[in-house]
């Protein structure tokens, strides 16, 4: 290790773990929860934090060994790539210890023959086992609305490692009362406490019941809000947000949890007379509104769908299809093989055959080059509703799979949708999307094309309907197919022929045999 690097590290005694490059053009992520607290000893590659990007929820390993001296963000904060997440005092060196003389080793884990200090072998972009670069001793700061002050600035190991909630002002601000609360009065809480939330599933459960999970008292480690906390709030009839009234302001009737509100805070008495005298009648109604920031996956979905609507001259066509024979074929296939086959996997096989027959449907638009790119591989996207929002995981190489292989891949993909935890590679590279919105009990839709693809097929629900067969009116299992396509890639002929081909396969599955 060079002399100037050693001197620089002795000056600081700490190393910062920054949010690594997330790839796929992603520049920010939401911090879900900390796995460590200030004062904890960590080893190389220990999982220390869970973050949610627009693509996936991942746990990140710390590339350094030592003691945690500060956490630079709180659960719920949005952090940017390159922003410091935490600071680690290296093993064997205190963060505020004076520099030693005689070329003493900086890192206790460095090898006796002058090897590099211990560093991460984890696959984080920007980290590795190579010798670190010289860094300035000036403390890094981050601007912008997402920047967060370090949770702790003292480098001494605390006797207790408390979970420090974010302090935010109550909204909206209220006019001061005629008699402000005296200084030091502990009967009124001056801040809102924001509890860290353990997972997107907990946040979704709370949101579905009109509750702001961030403002619930958490009973998990470090004050983390758990599923049981949300269920308890639902049973107690908690409102949409557990907010507190700042000291020195007129109390307003606001939803709160139980009788004591946020854990660790005193209850705030609410005077109906004072509230009605000093606060407009419209304010309590506004307090029942819930505001959800458009961040993470929701932000990406919003941007992509908006761009799709603005950029693509799309057209939609549809057919009603008799699926009675398809259901019969499914039962016969399962009885003959002893294996289960989903209707989605069978239709996916018809779609793959149709894309081979009409390759222009398996294309994308390169707007920069002004070209239509017809893909040689068929990578089938499956639109899926997950706890994190709408995602389109991709079955890569679907065009080369047998029916059994395609069934297994579709089943695996659908199974992962229950958690929404997909690797970034599973969410990219699609060439055509299949959307089964019939699972939600609807007949049809005009879906929005998944950029940069040029088409999408939607499947409606299967329902008993009157149908004419051989001139006789009977009841059949009927479904609707909706097909949307990009008019820049093709006109109406190929999309219509493709849709008719798939419909024929559904009505008469044996007709696919010549295409196999």
Short mmCIF file of C-alpha atoms in Angstrom, two decimals:
data_model
loop_
_atom_site.label_atom_id
_atom_site.label_comp_id
_atom_site.label_asym_id
_atom_site.label_seq_id
_atom_site.Cartn_x
_atom_site.Cartn_y
_atom_site.Cartn_z
CA UNK A 1 0.00 0.00 0.00
CA UNK A 2 1.36 3.42 -0.93
CA UNK A 3 2.43 5.84 1.79
CA UNK A 4 -0.04 8.56 0.80
CA UNK A 5 -2.95 6.07 0.88
CA UNK A 6 -1.93 4.85 4.32
CA UNK A 7 -1.70 8.36 5.62
CA UNK A 8 -5.12 9.27 4.23
CA UNK A 9 -6.76 6.27 5.82
CA UNK A 10 -5.13 6.97 9.20
CA UNK A 11 -6.54 10.49 9.03
CA UNK A 12 -10.10 9.31 8.71
CA UNK A 13 -10.10 5.84 10.32
CA UNK A 14 -13.38 5.03 8.52
CA UNK A 15 -14.53 3.83 5.14
CA UNK A 16 -17.86 4.63 3.51
CA UNK A 17 -20.05 2.01 1.87
CA UNK A 18 -21.84 3.71 -1.02
CA UNK A 19 -24.89 2.50 -2.91
CA UNK A 20 -23.38 0.67 -5.90
CA UNK A 21 -24.31 1.08 -9.54
CA UNK A 22 -27.69 -0.65 -9.88
CA UNK A 23 -27.38 -1.28 -13.62
CA UNK A 24 -30.23 -1.23 -16.18
CA UNK A 25 -30.12 2.59 -16.16
CA UNK A 26 -31.37 2.74 -12.55
CA UNK A 27 -30.01 5.60 -10.47
CA UNK A 28 -31.89 5.37 -7.17
CA UNK A 29 -33.50 2.96 -4.73
CA UNK A 30 -35.65 3.10 -1.61
CA UNK A 31 -34.08 1.94 1.63
CA UNK A 32 -36.38 -0.72 3.06
CA UNK A 33 -34.64 -1.69 6.30
CA UNK A 34 -31.29 -1.85 8.05
CA UNK A 35 -29.87 -5.22 9.08
CA UNK A 36 -27.35 -3.58 11.44
CA UNK A 37 -27.25 -0.77 13.99
CA UNK A 38 -24.65 1.78 15.06
CA UNK A 39 -21.94 0.09 17.11
CA UNK A 40 -22.38 -3.34 15.49
CA UNK A 41 -19.29 -5.22 14.35
CA UNK A 42 -19.58 -6.41 10.74
CA UNK A 43 -17.50 -8.70 8.60
CA UNK A 44 -16.81 -8.63 4.88
CA UNK A 45 -19.86 -9.55 2.74
CA UNK A 46 -22.28 -9.38 5.69
CA UNK A 47 -25.75 -8.29 4.56
CA UNK A 48 -26.32 -4.88 6.11
CA UNK A 49 -29.22 -3.22 4.25
CA UNK A 50 -32.26 -4.08 2.12
CA UNK A 51 -33.14 -1.73 -0.75
CA UNK A 52 -35.86 -1.70 -3.39
CA UNK A 53 -35.06 -0.48 -6.88
CA UNK A 54 -37.48 -0.21 -9.75
CA UNK A 55 -36.42 -3.72 -10.78
CA UNK A 56 -36.14 -5.75 -7.61
CA UNK A 57 -35.72 -5.91 -3.83
CA UNK A 58 -32.18 -6.90 -2.85
CA UNK A 59 -29.98 -7.15 0.24
CA UNK A 60 -26.57 -5.53 -0.09
CA UNK A 61 -23.37 -6.88 1.51
CA UNK A 62 -20.86 -4.59 3.20
CA UNK A 63 -17.47 -4.72 1.43
CA UNK A 64 -15.54 -3.77 4.60
CA UNK A 65 -14.97 -5.24 8.04
CA UNK A 66 -15.16 -3.15 11.19
CA UNK A 67 -17.59 -1.30 13.44
CA UNK A 68 -20.60 0.69 12.20
CA UNK A 69 -20.13 4.31 13.29
CA UNK A 70 -22.94 5.99 11.36
CA UNK A 71 -25.93 5.27 9.12
CA UNK A 72 -26.51 7.93 6.48
CA UNK A 73 -30.17 7.24 5.64
CA UNK A 74 -33.34 5.98 7.29
CA UNK A 75 -35.85 3.35 6.25
CA UNK A 76 -38.15 4.87 3.64
CA UNK A 77 -35.53 7.29 2.29
CA UNK A 78 -34.63 7.36 -1.40
CA UNK A 79 -30.88 7.03 -1.96
CA UNK A 80 -28.96 7.58 -5.18
CA UNK A 81 -26.20 5.47 -6.70
CA UNK A 82 -22.90 6.76 -5.33
CA UNK A 83 -24.45 8.07 -2.11
CA UNK A 84 -22.95 6.87 1.17
CA UNK A 85 -25.12 4.37 3.04
CA UNK A 86 -23.00 3.85 6.14
CA UNK A 87 -19.54 4.43 7.59
CA UNK A 88 -17.37 1.65 9.01
CA UNK A 89 -14.45 2.09 11.41
CA UNK A 90 -11.94 -0.46 10.18
CA UNK A 91 -11.22 -3.47 12.33
CA UNK A 92 -8.46 -2.67 14.79
CA UNK A 93 -8.68 1.12 14.35
CA UNK A 94 -10.98 3.60 16.10
CA UNK A 95 -12.61 6.22 13.94
CA UNK A 96 -11.23 9.07 16.04
CA UNK A 97 -7.91 7.49 17.04
CA UNK A 98 -4.80 9.62 16.30
CA UNK A 99 -2.51 8.56 13.50
CA UNK A 100 0.28 6.24 14.65
CA UNK A 101 3.94 6.58 13.71
CA UNK A 102 6.37 4.20 12.12
CA UNK A 103 4.22 3.09 9.17
CA UNK A 104 1.86 1.06 11.40
CA UNK A 105 -0.61 -1.13 9.44
CA UNK A 106 -3.88 0.68 8.78
CA UNK A 107 -6.10 -2.39 8.63
CA UNK A 108 -5.63 -5.17 11.13
CA UNK A 109 -6.70 -7.65 8.47
CA UNK A 110 -3.91 -6.69 6.07
CA UNK A 111 -1.47 -9.51 5.42
CA UNK A 112 1.94 -9.47 7.06
CA UNK A 113 3.69 -9.34 3.71
CA UNK A 114 2.05 -6.07 2.70
CA UNK A 115 -1.12 -7.49 1.16
CA UNK A 116 -4.21 -5.41 0.59
CA UNK A 117 -6.59 -4.61 3.45
CA UNK A 118 -9.57 -6.90 3.73
CA UNK A 119 -12.24 -5.90 1.21
CA UNK A 120 -15.33 -7.39 -0.26
CA UNK A 121 -15.43 -10.25 -2.69
CA UNK A 122 -19.08 -9.45 -3.34
CA UNK A 123 -20.24 -8.65 -6.83
CA UNK A 124 -20.98 -4.96 -6.27
CA UNK A 125 -20.03 -2.57 -9.05
CA UNK A 126 -17.45 -0.19 -7.65
CA UNK A 127 -16.17 -2.66 -5.03
CA UNK A 128 -13.83 -5.59 -5.18
CA UNK A 129 -10.53 -6.97 -3.97
CA UNK A 130 -8.30 -4.46 -5.72
CA UNK A 131 -6.41 -1.79 -3.77
CA UNK A 132 -8.68 1.20 -3.01
CA UNK A 133 -7.93 4.58 -4.46
CA UNK A 134 -6.69 7.53 -2.46
CA UNK A 135 -9.62 9.45 -1.06
CA UNK A 136 -10.00 12.88 0.40
CA UNK A 137 -10.40 13.30 4.16
CA UNK A 138 -13.12 15.88 3.58
CA UNK A 139 -16.49 14.52 4.68
CA UNK A 140 -18.75 13.77 1.75
CA UNK A 141 -22.12 15.51 1.63
CA UNK A 142 -25.04 14.98 -0.66
CA UNK A 143 -27.51 17.65 -1.71
CA UNK A 144 -31.03 17.43 -2.95
CA UNK A 145 -34.26 16.49 -1.33
CA UNK A 146 -33.24 12.84 -0.91
CA UNK A 147 -30.12 13.63 1.07
CA UNK A 148 -30.22 12.54 4.68
CA UNK A 149 -28.09 13.75 7.55
CA UNK A 150 -26.02 11.01 9.19
CA UNK A 151 -27.98 9.28 11.89
CA UNK A 152 -25.01 9.50 14.22
CA UNK A 153 -21.90 11.66 13.95
CA UNK A 154 -20.05 10.47 17.02
CA UNK A 155 -17.43 7.85 16.26
CA UNK A 156 -17.34 6.43 19.78
CA UNK A 157 -19.11 3.11 20.23
CA UNK A 158 -22.44 3.76 21.98
CA UNK A 159 -23.54 1.59 24.87
CA UNK A 160 -26.96 1.21 23.27
CA UNK A 161 -27.65 1.24 19.55
CA UNK A 162 -31.06 2.91 19.27
CA UNK A 163 -33.15 3.02 16.11
CA UNK A 164 -33.40 6.69 15.19
CA UNK A 165 -36.62 7.61 13.36
CA UNK A 166 -36.80 10.34 10.77
CA UNK A 167 -38.14 13.63 12.14
CA UNK A 168 -40.56 15.40 9.84
CA UNK A 169 -42.93 18.31 10.40
CA UNK A 170 -46.64 17.61 10.60
CA UNK A 171 -48.67 18.57 7.55
CA UNK A 172 -50.45 20.84 6.98
CA UNK A 173 -49.03 23.53 9.36
CA UNK A 174 -51.62 25.07 11.67
CA UNK A 175 -51.81 28.61 13.11
CA UNK A 176 -50.38 29.01 16.63
CA UNK A 177 -52.74 28.90 19.61
CA UNK A 178 -53.34 31.90 21.81
CA UNK A 179 -51.41 30.26 24.64
CA UNK A 180 -48.32 28.44 23.34
CA UNK A 181 -47.11 25.45 25.32
CA UNK A 182 -44.30 26.41 27.72
CA UNK A 183 -40.77 25.31 26.96
CA UNK A 184 -39.88 21.94 28.36
CA UNK A 185 -43.49 20.81 28.53
CA UNK A 186 -43.39 17.08 27.93
CA UNK A 187 -47.14 16.66 27.61
CA UNK A 188 -47.13 17.60 23.92
CA UNK A 189 -45.21 15.81 21.20
CA UNK A 190 -43.30 18.15 18.90
CA UNK A 191 -42.50 15.79 16.08
CA UNK A 192 -43.90 13.01 13.97
CA UNK A 193 -42.15 9.70 14.42
CA UNK A 194 -41.71 7.69 11.23
CA UNK A 195 -41.18 3.99 11.76
CA UNK A 196 -39.16 1.90 9.31
CA UNK A 197 -41.25 -0.58 7.33
CA UNK A 198 -39.94 -4.08 6.88
CA UNK A 199 -41.17 -4.95 3.37
CA UNK A 200 -43.28 -3.87 0.38
CA UNK A 201 -45.87 -6.50 1.37
CA UNK A 202 -46.41 -4.77 4.71
CA UNK A 203 -46.74 -1.37 3.01
CA UNK A 204 -49.25 -2.76 0.51
CA UNK A 205 -51.34 -4.37 3.26
CA UNK A 206 -51.49 -1.05 5.09
CA UNK A 207 -52.26 0.92 1.93
CA UNK A 208 -55.10 -1.44 1.00
CA UNK A 209 -56.74 -0.57 4.33
CA UNK A 210 -56.13 3.17 4.06
CA UNK A 211 -53.30 3.24 6.61
CA UNK A 212 -49.89 4.93 6.34
CA UNK A 213 -47.53 2.18 7.51
CA UNK A 214 -44.65 4.60 8.06
CA UNK A 215 -46.52 6.32 10.88
CA UNK A 216 -47.47 3.19 12.82
CA UNK A 217 -45.55 2.20 15.96
CA UNK A 218 -43.24 -0.67 15.11
CA UNK A 219 -42.67 -3.65 17.39
CA UNK A 220 -39.96 -5.27 15.28
CA UNK A 221 -36.19 -4.91 15.81
CA UNK A 222 -35.22 -1.24 15.75
CA UNK A 223 -38.85 -0.13 15.58
CA UNK A 224 -39.55 -1.89 12.25
CA UNK A 225 -43.25 -2.03 11.34
CA UNK A 226 -44.31 -5.64 10.89
CA UNK A 227 -47.38 -7.32 9.45
CA UNK A 228 -48.76 -7.87 12.96
CA UNK A 229 -48.49 -4.13 13.65
CA UNK A 230 -50.57 -3.36 10.55
CA UNK A 231 -53.15 -6.01 11.42
CA UNK A 232 -53.42 -4.58 14.93
CA UNK A 233 -53.96 -1.11 13.49
CA UNK A 234 -56.66 -2.44 11.14
CA UNK A 235 -58.48 -4.15 14.01
CA UNK A 236 -58.34 -1.02 16.16
CA UNK A 237 -59.85 1.08 13.36
CA UNK A 238 -56.75 3.22 12.78
CA UNK A 239 -57.05 6.01 10.21
CA UNK A 240 -55.05 6.57 7.07
CA UNK A 241 -52.10 8.18 8.86
CA UNK A 242 -50.91 8.08 12.46
CA UNK A 243 -49.82 11.71 12.67
CA UNK A 244 -48.99 13.90 15.63
CA UNK A 245 -49.67 17.57 16.31
CA UNK A 246 -46.54 19.78 16.78
CA UNK A 247 -46.16 21.57 20.08
CA UNK A 248 -47.51 25.09 20.10
CA UNK A 249 -50.16 24.45 17.43
CA UNK A 250 -53.89 24.06 17.60
CA UNK A 251 -54.77 20.39 17.98
CA UNK A 252 -56.76 19.03 15.07
CA UNK A 253 -58.83 15.88 15.08
CA UNK A 254 -56.46 13.49 13.30
CA UNK A 255 -56.42 9.71 12.96
CA UNK A 256 -54.14 8.03 15.48
CA UNK A 257 -53.28 4.57 16.73
CA UNK A 258 -54.87 3.53 20.00
CA UNK A 259 -54.94 6.13 22.78
CA UNK A 260 -51.24 6.85 22.98
CA UNK A 261 -50.44 7.29 19.28
CA UNK A 262 -46.84 6.68 18.23
CA UNK A 263 -44.80 4.46 20.52
CA UNK A 264 -42.64 6.41 22.98
CA UNK A 265 -44.64 9.62 22.67
CA UNK A 266 -47.21 11.18 24.99
CA UNK A 267 -50.81 11.38 23.87
CA UNK A 268 -52.02 14.67 22.43
CA UNK A 269 -55.31 15.90 23.88
CA UNK A 270 -57.75 17.09 21.23
CA UNK A 271 -60.20 19.82 22.10
CA UNK A 272 -63.16 19.85 19.81
CA UNK A 273 -63.96 23.46 20.72
CA UNK A 274 -60.44 24.71 20.11
CA UNK A 275 -60.16 22.81 16.84
CA UNK A 276 -63.42 24.14 15.47
CA UNK A 277 -62.57 27.68 16.52
CA UNK A 278 -59.11 27.88 14.96
CA UNK A 279 -59.15 25.43 12.03
CA UNK A 280 -61.29 25.66 8.87
CA UNK A 281 -63.91 22.96 8.58
CA UNK A 282 -62.30 21.65 5.37
CA UNK A 283 -59.03 20.67 7.05
CA UNK A 284 -60.26 17.50 8.84
CA UNK A 285 -61.62 16.17 5.54
CA UNK A 286 -58.26 16.75 3.82
CA UNK A 287 -56.51 14.87 6.64
CA UNK A 288 -58.27 11.67 5.58
CA UNK A 289 -56.54 11.77 2.20
CA UNK A 290 -53.54 9.51 1.66
CA UNK A 291 -50.64 10.69 -0.47
CA UNK A 292 -48.42 8.02 -1.99
CA UNK A 293 -45.15 9.18 -3.60
CA UNK A 294 -44.62 7.95 -7.16
CA UNK A 295 -41.27 6.28 -6.65
CA UNK A 296 -39.45 3.07 -7.45
CA UNK A 297 -41.29 0.64 -9.70
CA UNK A 298 -44.44 2.77 -9.85
CA UNK A 299 -42.38 5.67 -11.20
CA UNK A 300 -40.76 3.50 -13.89
CA UNK A 301 -44.10 1.97 -14.93
CA UNK A 302 -45.66 5.44 -15.11
CA UNK A 303 -42.88 6.78 -17.30
CA UNK A 304 -42.82 3.77 -19.65
CA UNK A 305 -46.59 3.62 -20.16
CA UNK A 306 -46.80 7.37 -20.69
CA UNK A 307 -44.04 7.18 -23.28
CA UNK A 308 -45.76 4.25 -24.97
CA UNK A 309 -49.03 6.17 -25.29
CA UNK A 310 -47.27 9.29 -26.56
CA UNK A 311 -44.96 7.56 -29.03
CA UNK A 312 -46.81 4.58 -30.50
CA UNK A 313 -49.61 4.88 -33.07
CA UNK A 314 -51.36 1.77 -31.78
CA UNK A 315 -54.42 -0.05 -33.02
CA UNK A 316 -56.52 -2.69 -31.26
CA UNK A 317 -58.40 -5.64 -32.74
CA UNK A 318 -60.28 -8.42 -30.95
CA UNK A 319 -62.05 -11.75 -31.44
CA UNK A 320 -64.44 -13.82 -29.35
CA UNK A 321 -63.28 -17.43 -29.31
CA UNK A 322 -64.90 -20.75 -28.41
CA UNK A 323 -62.47 -22.29 -25.88
CA UNK A 324 -64.52 -25.44 -25.24
CA UNK A 325 -62.17 -27.70 -27.23
CA UNK A 326 -59.13 -26.15 -25.53
CA UNK A 327 -60.49 -27.08 -22.10
CA UNK A 328 -61.21 -30.60 -23.35
CA UNK A 329 -57.69 -30.93 -24.75
CA UNK A 330 -56.25 -29.77 -21.43
CA UNK A 331 -58.17 -32.46 -19.54
CA UNK A 332 -57.15 -35.17 -22.02
CA UNK A 333 -53.49 -34.12 -21.90
CA UNK A 334 -53.44 -34.20 -18.12
CA UNK A 335 -55.16 -37.58 -17.99
CA UNK A 336 -52.74 -39.08 -20.51
CA UNK A 337 -49.52 -37.71 -18.96
CA UNK A 338 -50.47 -37.47 -15.30
CA UNK A 339 -49.09 -33.93 -15.32
CA UNK A 340 -50.83 -30.57 -14.92
CA UNK A 341 -50.97 -28.02 -17.75
CA UNK A 342 -52.24 -24.49 -17.28
CA UNK A 343 -54.35 -22.82 -19.93
CA UNK A 344 -51.80 -20.00 -19.99
CA UNK A 345 -49.00 -22.39 -20.95
CA UNK A 346 -51.12 -23.89 -23.74
CA UNK A 347 -52.01 -20.48 -25.16
CA UNK A 348 -48.34 -19.46 -24.82
CA UNK A 349 -47.45 -22.40 -27.07
CA UNK A 350 -49.96 -21.20 -29.68
CA UNK A 351 -48.52 -17.69 -29.45
CA UNK A 352 -44.96 -18.94 -30.00
CA UNK A 353 -46.10 -20.82 -33.12
CA UNK A 354 -47.88 -17.68 -34.35
CA UNK A 355 -44.78 -15.52 -33.83
CA UNK A 356 -42.74 -17.96 -35.90
CA UNK A 357 -45.35 -17.80 -38.65
CA UNK A 358 -45.59 -13.99 -38.55
CA UNK A 359 -42.13 -12.78 -37.41
CA UNK A 360 -42.96 -9.08 -37.89
CA UNK A 361 -45.05 -9.35 -34.71
CA UNK A 362 -41.88 -10.39 -32.85
CA UNK A 363 -40.18 -7.06 -33.50
CA UNK A 364 -39.20 -3.78 -31.89
CA UNK A 365 -38.71 -0.22 -33.11
CA UNK A 366 -35.25 1.36 -32.99
CA UNK A 367 -36.24 5.02 -33.06
CA UNK A 368 -32.62 6.23 -33.02
CA UNK A 369 -31.68 4.30 -36.16
CA UNK A 370 -35.14 4.58 -37.68
CA UNK A 371 -35.35 0.80 -38.14
CA UNK A 372 -37.70 -2.11 -37.45
CA UNK A 373 -35.72 -4.85 -35.69
CA UNK A 374 -37.20 -8.32 -36.27
CA UNK A 375 -35.85 -10.61 -33.57
CA UNK A 376 -34.53 -14.09 -34.25
CA UNK A 377 -35.24 -15.27 -30.69
CA UNK A 378 -38.67 -15.34 -29.09
CA UNK A 379 -38.51 -14.05 -25.52
CA UNK A 380 -42.04 -14.20 -24.17
CA UNK A 381 -43.00 -11.59 -21.58
CA UNK A 382 -45.80 -12.36 -19.11
CA UNK A 383 -47.53 -9.33 -17.66
CA UNK A 384 -47.87 -9.98 -13.92
CA UNK A 385 -49.45 -8.10 -11.04
CA UNK A 386 -47.11 -8.38 -8.05
CA UNK A 387 -47.05 -6.87 -4.54
CA UNK A 388 -44.57 -4.33 -5.95
CA UNK A 389 -46.79 -3.41 -8.89
CA UNK A 390 -47.06 -4.34 -12.57
CA UNK A 391 -44.03 -6.28 -13.83
CA UNK A 392 -43.26 -8.17 -17.05
CA UNK A 393 -40.91 -11.10 -16.36
CA UNK A 394 -39.56 -12.76 -19.49
CA UNK A 395 -39.32 -16.42 -20.51
CA UNK A 396 -36.13 -16.30 -22.57
CA UNK A 397 -35.75 -18.69 -25.49
CA UNK A 398 -39.44 -19.65 -25.55
CA UNK A 399 -39.22 -20.31 -29.28
CA UNK A 400 -36.87 -23.27 -28.73
CA UNK A 401 -38.84 -24.90 -25.90
CA UNK A 402 -41.07 -27.95 -26.02
CA UNK A 403 -44.56 -27.65 -24.56
CA UNK A 404 -43.40 -29.27 -21.31
CA UNK A 405 -40.40 -26.93 -21.01
CA UNK A 406 -42.55 -23.91 -21.75
CA UNK A 407 -45.11 -25.04 -19.19
CA UNK A 408 -42.43 -25.35 -16.51
CA UNK A 409 -40.95 -21.93 -17.31
CA UNK A 410 -44.35 -20.25 -17.28
CA UNK A 411 -45.23 -21.94 -13.98
CA UNK A 412 -41.96 -20.84 -12.39
CA UNK A 413 -42.45 -17.26 -13.56
CA UNK A 414 -46.03 -17.09 -12.30
CA UNK A 415 -44.88 -18.50 -8.96
CA UNK A 416 -42.30 -15.74 -8.51
CA UNK A 417 -44.94 -13.10 -9.21
CA UNK A 418 -46.44 -13.80 -5.78
CA UNK A 419 -43.41 -12.12 -4.16
CA UNK A 420 -42.35 -9.79 -6.99
CA UNK A 421 -38.70 -10.77 -6.48
CA UNK A 422 -37.22 -11.11 -9.93
CA UNK A 423 -33.60 -10.75 -10.98
CA UNK A 424 -33.02 -7.76 -13.29
CA UNK A 425 -32.14 -10.15 -16.13
CA UNK A 426 -35.58 -11.76 -15.82
CA UNK A 427 -37.25 -8.39 -16.47
CA UNK A 428 -35.41 -7.44 -19.66
CA UNK A 429 -35.03 -8.65 -23.22
CA UNK A 430 -38.68 -9.39 -24.00
CA UNK A 431 -39.81 -9.43 -27.63
CA UNK A 432 -43.58 -10.02 -27.19
CA UNK A 433 -45.92 -9.83 -24.19
CA UNK A 434 -48.84 -12.04 -23.22
CA UNK A 435 -51.32 -10.46 -20.79
CA UNK A 436 -53.83 -12.68 -18.97
CA UNK A 437 -56.17 -10.09 -17.47
CA UNK A 438 -59.01 -12.61 -17.51
CA UNK A 439 -57.67 -13.69 -14.10
CA UNK A 440 -59.14 -10.42 -12.77
CA UNK A 441 -62.61 -11.32 -14.04
CA UNK A 442 -62.75 -8.98 -17.04
CA UNK A 443 -63.70 -9.82 -20.61
CA UNK A 444 -61.45 -7.52 -22.58
CA UNK A 445 -59.08 -4.58 -22.62
CA UNK A 446 -57.08 -2.30 -24.88
CA UNK A 447 -53.64 -2.94 -23.32
CA UNK A 448 -50.72 -0.55 -23.61
CA UNK A 449 -47.76 -1.91 -25.59
CA UNK A 450 -44.65 -2.73 -23.59
CA UNK A 451 -41.88 -0.65 -25.14
CA UNK A 452 -39.87 -1.30 -27.26
CA UNK A 453 -42.05 -4.21 -28.44
CA UNK A 454 -44.63 -3.73 -31.18
CA UNK A 455 -47.54 -5.89 -30.00
CA UNK A 456 -49.32 -7.49 -27.05
CA UNK A 457 -51.99 -10.18 -26.80
CA UNK A 458 -54.57 -10.01 -24.02
CA UNK A 459 -56.65 -12.94 -22.75
CA UNK A 460 -60.10 -12.35 -21.25
CA UNK A 461 -62.01 -14.59 -18.88
CA UNK A 462 -63.68 -17.81 -20.05
CA UNK A 463 -67.43 -17.78 -19.48
CA UNK A 464 -70.50 -19.76 -20.50
CA UNK A 465 -72.17 -17.95 -23.39
CA UNK A 466 -74.72 -18.78 -26.10
CA UNK A 467 -72.97 -19.97 -29.25
CA UNK A 468 -74.05 -21.36 -32.61
CA UNK A 469 -72.57 -24.77 -33.49
CA UNK A 470 -73.61 -26.49 -36.75
CA UNK A 471 -76.60 -24.19 -37.00
CA UNK A 472 -77.80 -24.98 -33.46
CA UNK A 473 -77.75 -22.61 -30.50
CA UNK A 474 -75.88 -24.08 -27.54
CA UNK A 475 -73.84 -23.02 -24.52
CA UNK A 476 -70.07 -22.93 -24.98
CA UNK A 477 -66.99 -21.75 -23.08
CA UNK A 478 -66.17 -18.43 -24.73
CA UNK A 479 -63.29 -15.99 -24.20
CA UNK A 480 -62.22 -12.71 -25.81
CA UNK A 481 -58.80 -12.07 -27.34
CA UNK A 482 -57.58 -8.46 -27.53
CA UNK A 483 -54.58 -7.66 -29.70
CA UNK A 484 -52.84 -4.27 -29.82
CA UNK A 485 -50.08 -3.51 -32.32
CA UNK A 486 -47.78 -0.70 -33.39
CA UNK A 487 -48.85 0.66 -36.78
CA UNK A 488 -45.30 1.76 -37.50
CA UNK A 489 -44.18 -1.86 -37.71
CA UNK A 490 -47.05 -3.28 -39.72
CA UNK A 491 -50.47 -2.62 -41.14
CA UNK A 492 -53.62 -4.55 -40.33
CA UNK A 493 -53.02 -7.70 -42.36
CA UNK A 494 -50.30 -9.46 -40.31
CA UNK A 495 -51.85 -8.66 -36.91
CA UNK A 496 -55.25 -9.91 -38.10
CA UNK A 497 -53.78 -13.12 -39.49
CA UNK A 498 -51.76 -13.67 -36.31
CA UNK A 499 -54.82 -13.20 -34.09
CA UNK A 500 -56.91 -15.49 -36.29
CA UNK A 501 -54.19 -18.15 -36.16
CA UNK A 502 -54.12 -18.13 -32.35
CA UNK A 503 -57.93 -18.17 -32.22
CA UNK A 504 -58.05 -21.20 -34.53
CA UNK A 505 -55.56 -23.04 -32.30
CA UNK A 506 -57.76 -22.34 -29.26
CA UNK A 507 -60.95 -23.48 -30.99
CA UNK A 508 -59.29 -26.52 -32.58
CA UNK A 509 -55.97 -27.35 -30.85
CA UNK A 510 -55.22 -30.18 -33.27
CA UNK A 511 -54.84 -27.59 -36.03
CA UNK A 512 -51.47 -26.64 -34.50
CA UNK A 513 -49.96 -30.05 -35.30
CA UNK A 514 -48.82 -29.08 -38.82
CA UNK A 515 -46.94 -26.11 -37.33
CA UNK A 516 -44.96 -28.23 -34.81
#
